[in-house]
Coordinates of C-alpha atoms (C1' of nucleotides) in Angstrom, one line a residue:
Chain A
X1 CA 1.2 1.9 8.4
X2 CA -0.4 3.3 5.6
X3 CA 0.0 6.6 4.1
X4 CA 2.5 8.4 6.1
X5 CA -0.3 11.8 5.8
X6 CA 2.9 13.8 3.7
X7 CA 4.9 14.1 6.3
X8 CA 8.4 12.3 7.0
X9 CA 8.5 10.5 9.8
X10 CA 11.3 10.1 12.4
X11 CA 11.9 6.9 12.3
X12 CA 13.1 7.2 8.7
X13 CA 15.0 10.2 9.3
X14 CA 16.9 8.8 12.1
X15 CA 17.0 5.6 9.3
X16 CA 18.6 7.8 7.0
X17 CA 21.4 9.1 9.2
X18 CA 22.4 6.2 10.9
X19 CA 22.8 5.1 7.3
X20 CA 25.3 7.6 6.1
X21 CA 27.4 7.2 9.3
X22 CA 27.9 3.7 8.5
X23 CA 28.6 4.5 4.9
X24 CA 30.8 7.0 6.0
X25 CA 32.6 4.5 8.4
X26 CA 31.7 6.0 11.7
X27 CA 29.8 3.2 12.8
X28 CA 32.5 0.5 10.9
X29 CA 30.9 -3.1 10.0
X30 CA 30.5 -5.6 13.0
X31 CA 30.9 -2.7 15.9
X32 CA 28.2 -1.8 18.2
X33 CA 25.6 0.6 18.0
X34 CA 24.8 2.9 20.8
X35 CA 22.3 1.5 22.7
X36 CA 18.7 3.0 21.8
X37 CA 18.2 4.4 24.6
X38 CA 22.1 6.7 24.0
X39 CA 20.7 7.2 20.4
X40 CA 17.1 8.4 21.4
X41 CA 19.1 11.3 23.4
X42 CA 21.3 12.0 21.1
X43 CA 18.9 12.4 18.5
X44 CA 15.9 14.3 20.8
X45 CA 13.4 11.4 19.8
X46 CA 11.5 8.7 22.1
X47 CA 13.2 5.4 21.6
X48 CA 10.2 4.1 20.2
X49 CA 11.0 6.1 17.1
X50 CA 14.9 4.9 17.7
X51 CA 13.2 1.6 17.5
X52 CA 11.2 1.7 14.6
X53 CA 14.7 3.3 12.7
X54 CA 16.6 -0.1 13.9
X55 CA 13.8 -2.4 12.5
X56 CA 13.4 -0.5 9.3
X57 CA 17.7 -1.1 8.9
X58 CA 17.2 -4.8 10.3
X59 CA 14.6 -5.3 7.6
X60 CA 16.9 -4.1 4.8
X61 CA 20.0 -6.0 6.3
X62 CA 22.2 -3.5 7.8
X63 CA 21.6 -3.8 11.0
X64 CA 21.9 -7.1 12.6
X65 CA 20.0 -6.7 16.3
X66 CA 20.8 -9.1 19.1
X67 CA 18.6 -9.3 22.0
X68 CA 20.2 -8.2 25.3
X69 CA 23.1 -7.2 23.4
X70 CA 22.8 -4.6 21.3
X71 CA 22.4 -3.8 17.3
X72 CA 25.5 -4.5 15.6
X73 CA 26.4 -2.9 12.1
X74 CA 26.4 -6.1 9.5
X75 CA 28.2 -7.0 6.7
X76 CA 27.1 -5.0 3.2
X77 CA 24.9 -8.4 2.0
X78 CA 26.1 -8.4 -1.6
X79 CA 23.5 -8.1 -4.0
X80 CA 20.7 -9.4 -1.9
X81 CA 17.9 -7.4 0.0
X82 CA 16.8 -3.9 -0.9
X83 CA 18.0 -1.3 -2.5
X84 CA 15.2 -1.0 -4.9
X85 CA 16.6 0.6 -7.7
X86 CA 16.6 -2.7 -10.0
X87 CA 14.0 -1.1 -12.0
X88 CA 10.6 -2.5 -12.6
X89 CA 11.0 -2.1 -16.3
X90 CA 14.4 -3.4 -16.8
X91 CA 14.1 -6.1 -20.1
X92 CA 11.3 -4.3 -21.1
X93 CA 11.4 -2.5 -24.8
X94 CA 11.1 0.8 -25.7
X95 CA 7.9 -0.2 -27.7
X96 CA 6.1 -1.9 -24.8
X97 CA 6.4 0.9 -22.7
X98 CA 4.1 2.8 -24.5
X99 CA 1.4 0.3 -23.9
X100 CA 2.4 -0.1 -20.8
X101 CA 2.2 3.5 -20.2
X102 CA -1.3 3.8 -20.9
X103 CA -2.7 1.0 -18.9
X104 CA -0.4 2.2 -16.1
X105 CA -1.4 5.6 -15.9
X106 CA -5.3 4.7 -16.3
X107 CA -4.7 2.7 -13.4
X108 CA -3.4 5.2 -11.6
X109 CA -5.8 7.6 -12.4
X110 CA -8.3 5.5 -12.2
X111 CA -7.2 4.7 -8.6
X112 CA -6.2 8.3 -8.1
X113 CA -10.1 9.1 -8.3
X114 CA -11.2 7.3 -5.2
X115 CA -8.2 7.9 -3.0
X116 CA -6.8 11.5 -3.7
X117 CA -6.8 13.5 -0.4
X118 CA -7.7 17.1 -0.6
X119 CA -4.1 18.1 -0.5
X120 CA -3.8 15.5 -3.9
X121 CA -6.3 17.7 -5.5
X122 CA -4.9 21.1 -4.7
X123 CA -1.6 20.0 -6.4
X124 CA -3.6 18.7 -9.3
X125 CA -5.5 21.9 -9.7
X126 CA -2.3 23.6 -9.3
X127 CA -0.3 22.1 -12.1
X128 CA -3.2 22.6 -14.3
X129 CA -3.2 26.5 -13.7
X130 CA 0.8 26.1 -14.7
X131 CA 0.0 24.5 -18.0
X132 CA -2.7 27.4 -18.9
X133 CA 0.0 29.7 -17.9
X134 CA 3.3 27.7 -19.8
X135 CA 0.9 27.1 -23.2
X136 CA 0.2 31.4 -22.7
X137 CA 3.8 32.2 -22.8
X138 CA 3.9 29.7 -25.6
X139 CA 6.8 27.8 -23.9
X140 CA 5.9 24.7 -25.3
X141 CA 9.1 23.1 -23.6
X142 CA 8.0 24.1 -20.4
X143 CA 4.5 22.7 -21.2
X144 CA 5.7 19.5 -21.8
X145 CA 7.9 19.2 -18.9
X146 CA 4.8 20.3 -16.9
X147 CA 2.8 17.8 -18.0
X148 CA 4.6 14.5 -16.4
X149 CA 4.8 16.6 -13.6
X150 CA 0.7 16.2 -13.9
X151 CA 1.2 12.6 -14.0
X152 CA 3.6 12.0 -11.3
X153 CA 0.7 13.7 -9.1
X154 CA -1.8 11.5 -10.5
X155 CA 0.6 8.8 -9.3
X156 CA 1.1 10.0 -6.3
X157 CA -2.8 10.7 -5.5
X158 CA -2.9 7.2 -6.2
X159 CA -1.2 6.2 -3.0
X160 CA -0.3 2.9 -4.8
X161 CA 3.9 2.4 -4.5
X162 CA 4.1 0.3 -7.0
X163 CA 2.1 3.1 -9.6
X164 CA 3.9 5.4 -8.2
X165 CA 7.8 3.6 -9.1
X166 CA 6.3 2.8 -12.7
X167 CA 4.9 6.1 -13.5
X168 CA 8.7 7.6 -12.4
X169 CA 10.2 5.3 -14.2
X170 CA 8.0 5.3 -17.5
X171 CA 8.6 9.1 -17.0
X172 CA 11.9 9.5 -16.7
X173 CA 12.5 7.2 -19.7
X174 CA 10.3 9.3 -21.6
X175 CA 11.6 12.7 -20.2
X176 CA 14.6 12.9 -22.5
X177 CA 12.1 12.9 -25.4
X178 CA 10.0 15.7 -24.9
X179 CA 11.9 18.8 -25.3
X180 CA 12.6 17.3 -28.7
X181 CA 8.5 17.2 -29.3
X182 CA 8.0 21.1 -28.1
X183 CA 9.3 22.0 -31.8
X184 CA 6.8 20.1 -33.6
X185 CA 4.0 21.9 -31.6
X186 CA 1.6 24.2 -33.0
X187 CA -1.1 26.1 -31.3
X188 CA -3.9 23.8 -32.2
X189 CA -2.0 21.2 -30.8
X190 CA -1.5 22.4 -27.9
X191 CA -4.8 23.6 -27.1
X192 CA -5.8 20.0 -27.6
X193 CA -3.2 18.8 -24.9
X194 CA -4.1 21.0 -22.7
X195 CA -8.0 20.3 -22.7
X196 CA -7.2 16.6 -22.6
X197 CA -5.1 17.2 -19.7
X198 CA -7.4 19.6 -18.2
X199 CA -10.0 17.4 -18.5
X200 CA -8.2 14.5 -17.2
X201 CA -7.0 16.4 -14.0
X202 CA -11.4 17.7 -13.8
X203 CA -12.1 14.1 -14.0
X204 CA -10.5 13.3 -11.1
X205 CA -11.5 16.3 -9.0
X206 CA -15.1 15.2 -9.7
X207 CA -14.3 11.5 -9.3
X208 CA -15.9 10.7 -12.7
X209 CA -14.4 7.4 -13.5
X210 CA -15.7 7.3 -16.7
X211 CA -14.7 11.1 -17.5
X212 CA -10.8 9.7 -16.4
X213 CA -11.4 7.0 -19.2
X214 CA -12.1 9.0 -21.9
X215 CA -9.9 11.8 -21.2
X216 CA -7.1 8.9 -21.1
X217 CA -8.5 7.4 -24.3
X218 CA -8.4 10.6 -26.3
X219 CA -5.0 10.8 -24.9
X220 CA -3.6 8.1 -26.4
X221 CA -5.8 7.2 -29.3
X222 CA -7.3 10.4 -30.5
X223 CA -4.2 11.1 -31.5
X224 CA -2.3 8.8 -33.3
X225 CA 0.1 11.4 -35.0
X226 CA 1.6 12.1 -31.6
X227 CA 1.4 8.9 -30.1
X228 CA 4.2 9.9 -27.8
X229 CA 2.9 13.2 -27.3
X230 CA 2.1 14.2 -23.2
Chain B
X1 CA 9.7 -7.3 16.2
X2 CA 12.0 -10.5 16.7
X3 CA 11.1 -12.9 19.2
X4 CA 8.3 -12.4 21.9
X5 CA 10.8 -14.0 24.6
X6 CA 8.2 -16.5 24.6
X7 CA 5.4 -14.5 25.8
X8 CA 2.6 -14.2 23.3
X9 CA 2.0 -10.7 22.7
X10 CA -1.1 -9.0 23.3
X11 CA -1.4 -7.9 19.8
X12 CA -1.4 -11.1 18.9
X13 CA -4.3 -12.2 21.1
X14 CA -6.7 -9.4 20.1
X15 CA -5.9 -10.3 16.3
X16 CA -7.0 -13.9 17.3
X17 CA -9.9 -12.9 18.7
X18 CA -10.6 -10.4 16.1
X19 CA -10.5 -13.1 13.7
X20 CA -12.7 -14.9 15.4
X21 CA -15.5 -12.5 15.3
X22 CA -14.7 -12.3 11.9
X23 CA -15.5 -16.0 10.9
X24 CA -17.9 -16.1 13.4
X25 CA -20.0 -13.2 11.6
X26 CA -20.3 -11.0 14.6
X27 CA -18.2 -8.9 12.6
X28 CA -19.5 -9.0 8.9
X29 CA -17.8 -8.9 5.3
X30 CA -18.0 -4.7 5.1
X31 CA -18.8 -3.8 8.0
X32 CA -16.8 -1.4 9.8
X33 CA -14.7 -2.6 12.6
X34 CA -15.1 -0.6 16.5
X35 CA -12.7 2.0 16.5
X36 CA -8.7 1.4 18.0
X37 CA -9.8 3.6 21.4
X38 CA -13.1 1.5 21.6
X39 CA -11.6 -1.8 21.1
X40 CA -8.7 -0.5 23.4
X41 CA -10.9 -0.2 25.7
X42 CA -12.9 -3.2 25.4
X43 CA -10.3 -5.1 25.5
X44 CA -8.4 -3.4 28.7
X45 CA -4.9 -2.9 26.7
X46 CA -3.4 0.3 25.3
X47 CA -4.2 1.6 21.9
X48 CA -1.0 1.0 20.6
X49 CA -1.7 -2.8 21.4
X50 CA -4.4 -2.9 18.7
X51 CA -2.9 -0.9 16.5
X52 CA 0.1 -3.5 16.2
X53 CA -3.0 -6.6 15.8
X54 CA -4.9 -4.2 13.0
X55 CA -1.4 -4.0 11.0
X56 CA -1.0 -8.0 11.9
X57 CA -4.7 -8.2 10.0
X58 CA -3.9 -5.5 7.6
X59 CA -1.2 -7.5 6.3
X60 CA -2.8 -11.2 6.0
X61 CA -5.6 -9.0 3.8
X62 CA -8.4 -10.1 6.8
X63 CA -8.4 -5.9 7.1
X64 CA -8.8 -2.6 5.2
X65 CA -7.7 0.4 7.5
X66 CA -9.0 3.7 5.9
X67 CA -6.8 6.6 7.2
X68 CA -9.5 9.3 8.6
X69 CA -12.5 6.4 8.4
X70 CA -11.9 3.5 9.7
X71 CA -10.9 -0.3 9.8
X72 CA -12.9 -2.8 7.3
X73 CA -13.0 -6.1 7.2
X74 CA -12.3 -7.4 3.6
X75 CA -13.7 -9.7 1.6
X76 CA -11.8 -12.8 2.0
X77 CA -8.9 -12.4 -0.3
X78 CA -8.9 -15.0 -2.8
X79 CA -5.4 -15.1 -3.4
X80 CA -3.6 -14.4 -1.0
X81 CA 0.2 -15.4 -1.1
X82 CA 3.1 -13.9 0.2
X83 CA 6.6 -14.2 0.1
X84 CA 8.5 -12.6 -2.6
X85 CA 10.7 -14.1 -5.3
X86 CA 13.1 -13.3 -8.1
X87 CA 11.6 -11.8 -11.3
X88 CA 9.6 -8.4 -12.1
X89 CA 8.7 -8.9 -8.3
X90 CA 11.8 -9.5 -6.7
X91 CA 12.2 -6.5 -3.7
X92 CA 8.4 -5.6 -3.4
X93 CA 6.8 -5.8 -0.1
X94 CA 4.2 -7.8 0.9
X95 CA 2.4 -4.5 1.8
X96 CA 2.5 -4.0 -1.4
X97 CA 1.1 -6.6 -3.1
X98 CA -2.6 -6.1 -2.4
X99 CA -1.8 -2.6 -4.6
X100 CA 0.1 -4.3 -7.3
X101 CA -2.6 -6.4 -7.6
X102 CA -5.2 -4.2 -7.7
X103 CA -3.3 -1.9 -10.2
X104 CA -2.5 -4.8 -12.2
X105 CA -5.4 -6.6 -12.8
X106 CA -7.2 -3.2 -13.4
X107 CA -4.7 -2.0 -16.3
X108 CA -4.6 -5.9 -17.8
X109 CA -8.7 -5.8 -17.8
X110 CA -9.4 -2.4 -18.9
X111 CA -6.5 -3.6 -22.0
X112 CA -8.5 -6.3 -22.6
X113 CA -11.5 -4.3 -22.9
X114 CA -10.5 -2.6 -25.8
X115 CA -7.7 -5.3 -27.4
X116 CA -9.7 -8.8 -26.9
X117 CA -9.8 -10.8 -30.2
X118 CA -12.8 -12.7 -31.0
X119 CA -11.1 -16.1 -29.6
X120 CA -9.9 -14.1 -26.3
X121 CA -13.7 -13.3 -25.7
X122 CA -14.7 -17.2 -26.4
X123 CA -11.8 -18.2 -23.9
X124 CA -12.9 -16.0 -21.3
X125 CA -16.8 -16.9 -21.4
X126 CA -15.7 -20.8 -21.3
X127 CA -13.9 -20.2 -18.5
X128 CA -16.9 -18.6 -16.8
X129 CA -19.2 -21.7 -17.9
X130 CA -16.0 -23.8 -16.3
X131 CA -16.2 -21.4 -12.9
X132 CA -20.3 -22.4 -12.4
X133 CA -19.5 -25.8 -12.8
X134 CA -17.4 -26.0 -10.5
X135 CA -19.2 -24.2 -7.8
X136 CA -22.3 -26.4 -9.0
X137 CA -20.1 -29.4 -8.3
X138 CA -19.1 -27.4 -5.0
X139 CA -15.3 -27.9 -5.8
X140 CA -13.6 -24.7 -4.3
X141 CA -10.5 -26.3 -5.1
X142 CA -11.2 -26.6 -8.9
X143 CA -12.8 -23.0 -8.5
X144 CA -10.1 -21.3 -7.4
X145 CA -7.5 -22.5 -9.6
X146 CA -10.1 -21.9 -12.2
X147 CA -10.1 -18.4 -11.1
X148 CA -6.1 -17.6 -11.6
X149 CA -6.8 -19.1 -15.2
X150 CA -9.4 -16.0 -15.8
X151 CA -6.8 -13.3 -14.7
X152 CA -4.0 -15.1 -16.8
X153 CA -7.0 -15.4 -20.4
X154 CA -7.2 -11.8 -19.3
X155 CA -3.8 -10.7 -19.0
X156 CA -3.7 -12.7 -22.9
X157 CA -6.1 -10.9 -24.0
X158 CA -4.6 -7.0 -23.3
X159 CA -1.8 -8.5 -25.4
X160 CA 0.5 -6.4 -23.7
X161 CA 3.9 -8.5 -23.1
X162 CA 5.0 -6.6 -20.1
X163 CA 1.0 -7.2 -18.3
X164 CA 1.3 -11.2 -19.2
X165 CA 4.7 -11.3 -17.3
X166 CA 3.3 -9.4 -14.5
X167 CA 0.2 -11.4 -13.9
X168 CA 1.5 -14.7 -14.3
X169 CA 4.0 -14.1 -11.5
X170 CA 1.5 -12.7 -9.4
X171 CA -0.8 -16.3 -10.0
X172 CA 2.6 -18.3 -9.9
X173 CA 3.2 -16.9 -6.7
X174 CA -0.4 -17.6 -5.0
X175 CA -1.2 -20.7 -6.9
X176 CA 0.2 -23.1 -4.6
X177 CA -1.5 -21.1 -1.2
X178 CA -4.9 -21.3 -3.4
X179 CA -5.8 -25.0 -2.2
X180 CA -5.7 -24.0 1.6
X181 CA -8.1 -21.5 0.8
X182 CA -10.9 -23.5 -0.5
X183 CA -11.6 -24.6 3.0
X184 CA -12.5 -21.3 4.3
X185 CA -15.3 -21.0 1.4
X186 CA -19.2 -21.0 2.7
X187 CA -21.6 -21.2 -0.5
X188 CA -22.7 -17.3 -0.2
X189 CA -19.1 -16.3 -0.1
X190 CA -18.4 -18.7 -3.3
X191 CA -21.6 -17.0 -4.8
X192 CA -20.4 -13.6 -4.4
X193 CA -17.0 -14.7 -6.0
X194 CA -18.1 -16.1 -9.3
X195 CA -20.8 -12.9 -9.2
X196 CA -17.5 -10.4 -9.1
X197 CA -15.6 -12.8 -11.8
X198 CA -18.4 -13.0 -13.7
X199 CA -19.5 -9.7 -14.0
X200 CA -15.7 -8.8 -14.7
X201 CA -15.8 -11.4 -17.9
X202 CA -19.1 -9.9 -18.9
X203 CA -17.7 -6.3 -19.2
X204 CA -14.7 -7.0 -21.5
X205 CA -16.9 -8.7 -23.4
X206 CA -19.2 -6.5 -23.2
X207 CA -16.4 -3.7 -24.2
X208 CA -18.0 -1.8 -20.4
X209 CA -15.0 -0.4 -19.4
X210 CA -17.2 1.4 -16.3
X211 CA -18.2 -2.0 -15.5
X212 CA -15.1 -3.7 -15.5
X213 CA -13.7 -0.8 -13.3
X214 CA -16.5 -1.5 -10.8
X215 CA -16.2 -5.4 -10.7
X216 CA -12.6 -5.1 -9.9
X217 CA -13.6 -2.9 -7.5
X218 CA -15.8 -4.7 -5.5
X219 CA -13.2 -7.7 -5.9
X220 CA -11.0 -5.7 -3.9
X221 CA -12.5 -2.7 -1.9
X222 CA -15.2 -2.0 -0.7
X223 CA -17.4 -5.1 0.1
X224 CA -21.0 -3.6 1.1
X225 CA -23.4 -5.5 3.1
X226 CA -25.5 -6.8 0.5
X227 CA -23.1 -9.8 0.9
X228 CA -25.4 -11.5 3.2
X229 CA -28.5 -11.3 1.3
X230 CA -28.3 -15.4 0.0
Chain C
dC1 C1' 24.9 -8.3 38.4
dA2 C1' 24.1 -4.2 35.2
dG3 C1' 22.8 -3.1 30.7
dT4 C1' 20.4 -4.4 26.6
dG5 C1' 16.5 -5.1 23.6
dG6 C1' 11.2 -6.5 23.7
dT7 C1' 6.9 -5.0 25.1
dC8 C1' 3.2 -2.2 26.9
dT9 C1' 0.9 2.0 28.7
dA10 C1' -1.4 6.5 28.8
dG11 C1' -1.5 10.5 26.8
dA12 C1' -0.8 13.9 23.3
dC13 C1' -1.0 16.2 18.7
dC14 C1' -1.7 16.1 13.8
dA15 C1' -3.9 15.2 9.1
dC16 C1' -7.5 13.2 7.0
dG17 C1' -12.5 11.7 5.9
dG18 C1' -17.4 12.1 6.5
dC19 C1' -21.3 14.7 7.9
Chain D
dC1 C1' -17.3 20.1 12.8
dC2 C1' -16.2 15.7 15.0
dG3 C1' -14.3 11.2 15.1
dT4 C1' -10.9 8.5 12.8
dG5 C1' -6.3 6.6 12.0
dG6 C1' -1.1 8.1 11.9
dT7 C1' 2.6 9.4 14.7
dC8 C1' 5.3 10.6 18.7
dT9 C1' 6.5 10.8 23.6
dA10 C1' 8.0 9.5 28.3
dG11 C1' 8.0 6.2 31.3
dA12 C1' 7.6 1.5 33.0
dC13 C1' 8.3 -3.5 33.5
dC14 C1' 10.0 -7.8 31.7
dA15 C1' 13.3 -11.3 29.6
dC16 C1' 17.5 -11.8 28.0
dT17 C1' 22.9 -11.6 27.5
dG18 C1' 27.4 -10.7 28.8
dT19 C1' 30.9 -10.5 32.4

DNA sequence: CAGTGGTCTAGACCACGGC
DNA sequence: CCGTGGTCTAGACCACTGT
């Protein structure tokens, strides 16, 4: 139920590609599925795993499931259910996100500390060696790119979805920005960003909550001249 | 998933009982629950069968399932509403909720830690005085609704637009659930609340951010046995 | 009736966490 | 390392629905 240990799981596989077929029209709205018992051998999975595919589609409204019957494809609910690209920060101004970058990615760090798994902190440890290597080659635009992959990790070591949709979001809107910054960078700079990052990224390997708070303040307020600095 | 065809399901009976020993206080605030093979076992029905109850008891907040440790049971979850609506909220599970939350209130306090204006501070500690005398008075039902009012002074006082929005949806959505948990409060369980809500007002004021990131903590993890010592 | 979904079982393997 | 939860399997029995 909880974290799905990295790997993909059947069920949302088999999710996936009854999904395209009844985008694609194979499986046209109102017809009958195949039964699960047809679809577990078609797809080489237990039906259990057939089932929990039907329940995830029932629960975003595709799949209307009838018992004794069968699991019929439904009509596409306009608007309504899932689909959750909406966007968490849709309203929201270009100056708040800033703010609410900071608390955000605290909070994810923060949380990041006492749930990482070992394969969390590998990753982490891993990007950090890429920035040492990007900041070498003085690719500053590379750097910078490198970084919010550092922070998607942190998001993801979280284990919290809703961190992890904000962070990608507050991300991607910031992405487009950053290869504009990589000009104004000089080497001082960038040694600072890199030992705040560093540091940040060694906080959380140690779990040192109050290491990830100071690294995150110096991050944001340390630095005022490049508030929207990575 | 759909309907039981009127047979109650055995997951269903092993999360009653569950809960029982829960109130009861054969199993304690904390403590760790017997493993699924042991309670499998105990209670003659496959593992499966109580892993299905767990995730029933995961999802009212009753349990905290640890992947590679173990299932907890959680401090009684002070707010504890479900059912989605419209707004910033609109499309998020309720299994994600307790995250949000957590996230939530962590990045609004830990604002607030460093943003409070004198007058935020002076709200915050009246509000405390107001919690005590409400417990003194032994009116949960004041109490709790007292305690959404601290998370929304706090959410003022990170001053961050897009945190306010956030919070107060979150308390909109569980204000209305808070009288029907009132019943459920014994004195030590009230006592340990205002301690955690306490101790959270005290750090902002206090500018702690290291205690505010352990009160909110222990108002949502880990709840050690030190519970019982009243 | 035959076929469907709903539930349960026993066993297996994996990744993770604590010791 | 061991025990834990997370996932998957193959098979079984039941209750229901359509004809």
């Amino acid at each position: 139920m909880s974290r799905p240990a990295d790997r993909t799981r059947k069920s949302q596989v088999v999710a996936e590609r009854l999904l395209e077929r009844m985008r694609s029209g194979q499986y046209a709205i109102g017809t009958r599925l195949p039964s699960e018992r047809e679809l577990a051998a078609e797809f080489k999975v237990s039906r259990n795993a057939i089932r929990e595919a039907l329940q995830v589609l029932q629960l975003s409204g595709h799949v209307d499931t009838r018992l004794g019957d069968g699991s019929f494809v439904s009509e596409p609910h306009l608007d309504g259910g899932f689909d959750d690209d909406a966007g968490l920060l849709a309203g929201i101004s270009i100056t708040e996100s800033l703010d609410i970058r900071e608390a955000v990615e605290l909070s994810s760090a923060l949380l990041a500390c006492r749930r990482a798994t070992r394969s969390d902190l590998l990753k982490l440890q891993a990007v950090v060696v890429e920035l040492e290597e990007h900041l070498e080659q003085h690719d500053y635009k590379a750097y910078l790119l490198a970084t919010l992959d550092l922070h998607m990790i942190i998001a993801a070591a979280s284990h919290s979805p809703y961190l992890i949709k904000m962070v990608t979001e507050l991300t991607d809107r910031h992405r487009d920005d950053q290869w504009l910054l990589h000009e104004q960078y000089t080497p001082d700079i960038a040694a600072f960003s890199l030992e705040v990052h560093r540091d940040l990224a060694n906080a959380i390997v140690d779990k040192d909550q109050l290491a990830v708070i100071d690294s995150n303040t110096r991050h944001y307020e340390d630095y005022p001249v490049l508030h929207h600095q990575d």
